[in-house]
């Protein structure tokens, strides 16, 4: 799978692409990342890529010609072109899975107030936002997308880690512990030392449901939740009402 990234700031990607899981995936040939400088497609003497907005208002808009030329010079006709914008559809694990299934796709990073709408109308197949906040450009969002997609490409991380993720699907992760058994007076929960796999599984699920209830309670209303997780959620909520066993003294 090859991802092409179109940006005015190609240098931002260097350190990121040289580090960690992604660098390994690239060197093993599992993932390709091509970073393309939009400015190199501007034909005028000063390679101008932005201009004032028609209709007035503050800020600049990215000109259509360099982006169109960059897309036509790097992206196969019919390929997915994803524009990263706070005005896009929310990016989720489902989007990442969908992109990881291929084929190759292109990420278009906006800067300033955004890009000329006619480029979106002519080339863009998906508009994606990574959350409800404003970034100064699409580059950090592109890194988020590449990271989350690359780790889903077969062979990039072990099947076990992915299985564990699908186990906890729809819930926040349970807490993790490593050695030593006691750190500054705090012991690792006894059940994790027991070697009892079923008890450990149940404890982790309980912790996941508790954490989800605390930080993301709306996730517990999902239809996709396992019946076991649903039962735990119901129990936790009952206890929270003040009628649970823990509250009885
Ligand atoms: Cl994809 N781009 C920008 N500029 N800001 C964002 C975003 C993307 N997602 C959330 N905020």
Coordinates of C-alpha atoms and ligand atoms in Angstrom, one line a residue:
X1 CA 0.0 0.0 0.0
X2 CA 1.4 3.4 -1.0
X3 CA 0.1 6.7 0.5
X4 CA 0.9 9.9 -1.4
X5 CA 0.9 13.1 0.7
X6 CA 0.6 16.5 -1.0
X7 CA 1.8 19.3 1.2
X8 CA 3.4 22.8 1.2
X9 CA 5.6 21.6 4.1
X10 CA 7.3 18.3 3.1
X11 CA 10.0 18.7 5.7
X12 CA 7.5 18.2 8.5
X13 CA 7.2 14.5 7.7
X14 CA 10.9 13.6 7.7
X15 CA 11.4 12.8 11.4
X16 CA 8.0 11.2 11.7
X17 CA 8.6 8.8 8.8
X18 CA 12.0 7.8 10.1
X19 CA 10.7 6.7 13.5
X20 CA 9.0 3.7 15.1
X21 CA 6.6 1.2 13.6
X22 CA 6.0 3.2 10.5
X23 CA 9.7 3.4 9.6
X24 CA 10.0 -0.4 10.0
X25 CA 6.9 -1.0 7.8
X26 CA 8.4 1.2 5.1
X27 CA 11.8 -0.5 5.3
X28 CA 10.1 -3.9 5.1
X29 CA 8.3 -2.8 1.9
X30 CA 4.8 -3.2 3.5
X31 CA 3.9 0.5 3.3
X32 CA 5.2 3.2 0.9
X33 CA 4.9 6.9 1.7
X34 CA 5.6 9.5 -1.0
X35 CA 5.7 13.1 0.2
X36 CA 5.1 15.6 -2.6
X37 CA 5.8 19.3 -2.4
X38 CA 2.9 21.2 -3.9
X39 CA 5.1 24.2 -4.4
X40 CA 7.2 22.3 -7.0
X41 CA 4.1 22.2 -9.2
X42 CA 3.6 26.0 -9.3
X43 CA 4.8 27.3 -12.6
X44 CA 5.3 31.0 -11.9
X45 CA 8.7 32.4 -11.0
X46 CA 8.1 32.6 -7.3
X47 CA 6.1 29.4 -7.0
X48 CA 3.1 31.2 -5.4
X49 CA 0.5 28.8 -4.0
X50 CA -1.9 31.1 -2.1
X51 CA -3.9 34.2 -2.8
X52 CA -6.6 36.4 -1.2
X53 CA -10.2 35.0 -0.9
X54 CA -12.8 36.2 -3.4
X55 CA -15.6 37.9 -1.4
X56 CA -13.1 39.2 1.1
X57 CA -12.3 38.3 4.6
X58 CA -9.1 37.5 6.5
X59 CA -6.6 34.8 5.5
X60 CA -5.4 33.3 2.3
X61 CA -6.7 30.4 0.1
X62 CA -4.5 27.8 -1.6
X63 CA -4.6 28.4 -5.4
X64 CA -6.2 25.6 -7.5
X65 CA -3.5 25.3 -10.3
X66 CA -0.5 23.9 -8.3
X67 CA -2.7 21.4 -6.4
X68 CA -4.4 20.3 -9.6
X69 CA -1.0 19.8 -11.3
X70 CA 0.4 18.0 -8.3
X71 CA -2.7 15.6 -8.2
X72 CA -2.5 15.0 -12.0
X73 CA 1.2 14.4 -11.8
X74 CA 1.1 11.9 -8.8
X75 CA -2.3 10.3 -8.5
X76 CA -3.8 7.7 -10.8
X77 CA -7.2 8.7 -12.3
X78 CA -10.0 7.2 -10.1
X79 CA -7.8 6.9 -7.0
X80 CA -9.1 8.1 -3.7
X81 CA -8.1 11.7 -2.8
X82 CA -8.6 12.5 0.8
X83 CA -8.7 16.2 1.8
X84 CA -7.8 16.8 5.4
X85 CA -10.0 19.6 6.8
X86 CA -11.7 20.5 10.1
X87 CA -14.9 20.7 7.9
X88 CA -14.7 17.0 7.0
X89 CA -16.4 13.8 8.1
X90 CA -15.0 12.6 11.5
X91 CA -12.1 10.1 11.2
X92 CA -12.6 6.9 13.1
X93 CA -11.1 3.4 13.3
X94 CA -13.7 2.3 10.7
X95 CA -12.3 4.9 8.3
X96 CA -8.8 3.6 9.0
X97 CA -9.8 0.0 8.3
X98 CA -11.5 1.1 5.1
X99 CA -8.4 2.9 3.8
X100 CA -6.1 0.0 4.9
X101 CA -8.0 -2.3 2.6
X102 CA -6.6 -0.4 -0.3
X103 CA -6.2 0.7 -3.0
X104 CA -3.5 3.3 -2.7
X105 CA -4.7 6.8 -1.8
X106 CA -3.6 10.4 -1.7
X107 CA -3.8 12.8 1.3
X108 CA -4.1 16.4 0.5
X109 CA -3.0 18.8 3.3
X110 CA -4.6 22.2 3.4
X111 CA -3.0 25.3 5.0
X112 CA -4.3 28.8 5.6
X113 CA -8.1 29.1 5.3
X114 CA -8.2 26.1 3.0
X115 CA -8.1 25.2 -0.7
X116 CA -10.1 26.6 -3.6
X117 CA -13.4 24.8 -3.7
X118 CA -13.0 23.9 -7.4
X119 CA -10.1 21.5 -6.5
X120 CA -12.4 19.8 -4.0
X121 CA -15.2 19.5 -6.6
X122 CA -12.9 18.2 -9.3
X123 CA -10.6 15.7 -7.4
X124 CA -11.5 15.1 -3.8
X125 CA -13.3 11.9 -3.0
X126 CA -13.3 12.2 0.8
X127 CA -13.1 15.1 3.3
X128 CA -11.9 14.0 6.7
X129 CA -11.5 15.8 10.1
X130 CA -9.5 14.2 12.9
X131 CA -11.5 16.0 15.7
X132 CA -13.4 19.0 16.8
X133 CA -10.5 21.5 17.1
X134 CA -8.6 23.6 14.6
X135 CA -5.1 22.7 13.5
X136 CA -2.9 25.2 11.6
X137 CA -2.6 22.7 8.7
X138 CA -3.6 19.2 7.5
X139 CA 0.0 17.8 8.0
X140 CA -0.3 16.6 11.6
X141 CA -3.7 15.1 10.7
X142 CA -2.1 13.3 7.7
X143 CA 0.4 11.8 10.2
X144 CA -2.5 10.6 12.3
X145 CA -4.2 9.0 9.3
X146 CA -1.0 7.4 8.0
X147 CA -0.1 6.0 11.4
X148 CA -3.6 4.5 12.1
X149 CA -3.9 3.0 8.6
X150 CA -0.3 1.6 8.3
X151 CA -0.6 -0.4 11.5
X152 CA -3.7 -2.1 10.0
X153 CA -1.8 -3.2 6.9
X154 CA -1.3 -7.0 7.1
X155 CA 2.2 -7.8 8.6
X156 CA 2.9 -4.4 10.1
X157 CA 2.0 -5.4 13.7
X158 CA 1.4 -8.9 15.1
X159 CA -2.1 -10.4 14.7
X160 CA -2.2 -10.8 18.5
X161 CA -2.2 -7.0 19.1
X162 CA -5.0 -6.5 16.5
X163 CA -7.0 -9.4 18.1
X164 CA -6.7 -7.8 21.5
X165 CA -8.0 -4.5 19.9
X166 CA -11.0 -6.2 18.4
X167 CA -11.7 -7.9 21.8
X168 CA -12.0 -4.5 23.4
X169 CA -13.8 -3.0 20.4
X170 CA -16.1 -0.1 21.4
X171 CA -14.6 0.2 24.9
X172 CA -11.7 2.1 26.3
X173 CA -8.6 0.1 27.2
X174 CA -8.0 -1.6 30.6
X175 CA -5.0 -0.6 32.7
X176 CA -1.6 -2.2 32.0
X177 CA 1.2 -3.2 34.4
X178 CA 4.8 -4.4 34.1
X179 CA 7.6 -5.2 36.5
X180 CA 8.2 -4.5 39.4
X181 CA 5.4 -6.1 41.3
X182 CA 5.5 -3.2 43.8
X183 CA 6.3 0.4 42.8
X184 CA 6.4 3.1 45.5
X185 CA 4.1 1.1 47.7
X186 CA 1.6 0.3 44.9
X187 CA 1.1 -3.3 44.0
X188 CA 0.1 -4.9 40.7
X189 CA -3.5 -6.1 41.1
X190 CA -3.3 -9.7 42.4
X191 CA -5.4 -11.2 39.7
X192 CA -2.8 -10.4 37.0
X193 CA -0.2 -12.5 38.9
X194 CA -2.6 -15.4 39.3
X195 CA -2.0 -17.0 35.9
X196 CA -5.8 -17.6 35.8
X197 CA -6.6 -16.5 32.2
X198 CA -10.4 -16.4 32.4
X199 CA -10.3 -14.4 35.7
X200 CA -7.8 -12.0 34.0
X201 CA -10.0 -11.6 31.0
X202 CA -13.1 -10.8 33.2
X203 CA -11.1 -8.3 35.3
X204 CA -9.8 -6.5 32.2
X205 CA -13.3 -6.3 30.7
X206 CA -14.7 -4.9 34.0
X207 CA -11.9 -2.3 34.1
X208 CA -12.6 -1.4 30.5
X209 CA -16.3 -0.9 31.1
X210 CA -15.6 1.1 34.3
X211 CA -13.2 3.4 32.4
X212 CA -15.6 3.8 29.5
X213 CA -18.5 4.7 31.9
X214 CA -16.2 7.4 33.4
X215 CA -14.8 9.0 30.3
X216 CA -17.0 8.0 27.4
X217 CA -20.4 6.9 28.8
X218 CA -22.1 7.3 25.4
X219 CA -20.0 4.4 24.0
X220 CA -21.8 2.0 26.4
X221 CA -25.1 2.6 24.6
X222 CA -23.7 1.1 21.4
X223 CA -25.6 -1.8 19.8
X224 CA -22.3 -3.5 19.1
X225 CA -21.4 -4.1 22.7
X226 CA -21.0 -7.7 23.8
X227 CA -23.8 -9.0 26.1
X228 CA -21.1 -9.5 28.8
X229 CA -20.0 -5.9 28.6
X230 CA -23.6 -4.7 28.5
X231 CA -24.3 -6.7 31.8
X232 CA -21.3 -5.1 33.5
X233 CA -22.3 -1.7 32.3
X234 CA -25.8 -2.2 33.7
X235 CA -24.4 -3.4 37.1
X236 CA -21.9 -0.5 37.3
X237 CA -24.7 2.1 36.6
X238 CA -26.9 0.5 39.2
X239 CA -24.2 0.8 41.8
X240 CA -23.5 4.4 40.8
X241 CA -27.2 5.2 41.6
X242 CA -26.4 4.5 45.2
X243 CA -28.4 1.3 45.3
X244 CA -25.5 -1.0 44.6
X245 CA -23.9 -3.5 46.9
X246 CA -20.8 -1.2 47.4
X247 CA -22.9 1.6 48.8
X248 CA -24.7 -0.6 51.4
X249 CA -22.9 -0.2 54.8
Ligands
LIG1 CL1 -7.9 17.3 9.1 N1 -7.1 19.8 9.4 C1 -7.1 20.9 10.1 N2 -6.5 22.0 9.6 N3 -7.6 21.1 11.3 C2 -8.2 20.0 11.8 C3 -8.3 18.8 11.2 C4 -7.8 18.7 9.9 N4 -9.0 17.9 11.9 C5 -9.3 18.6 13.0 N5 -8.9 19.8 13.0

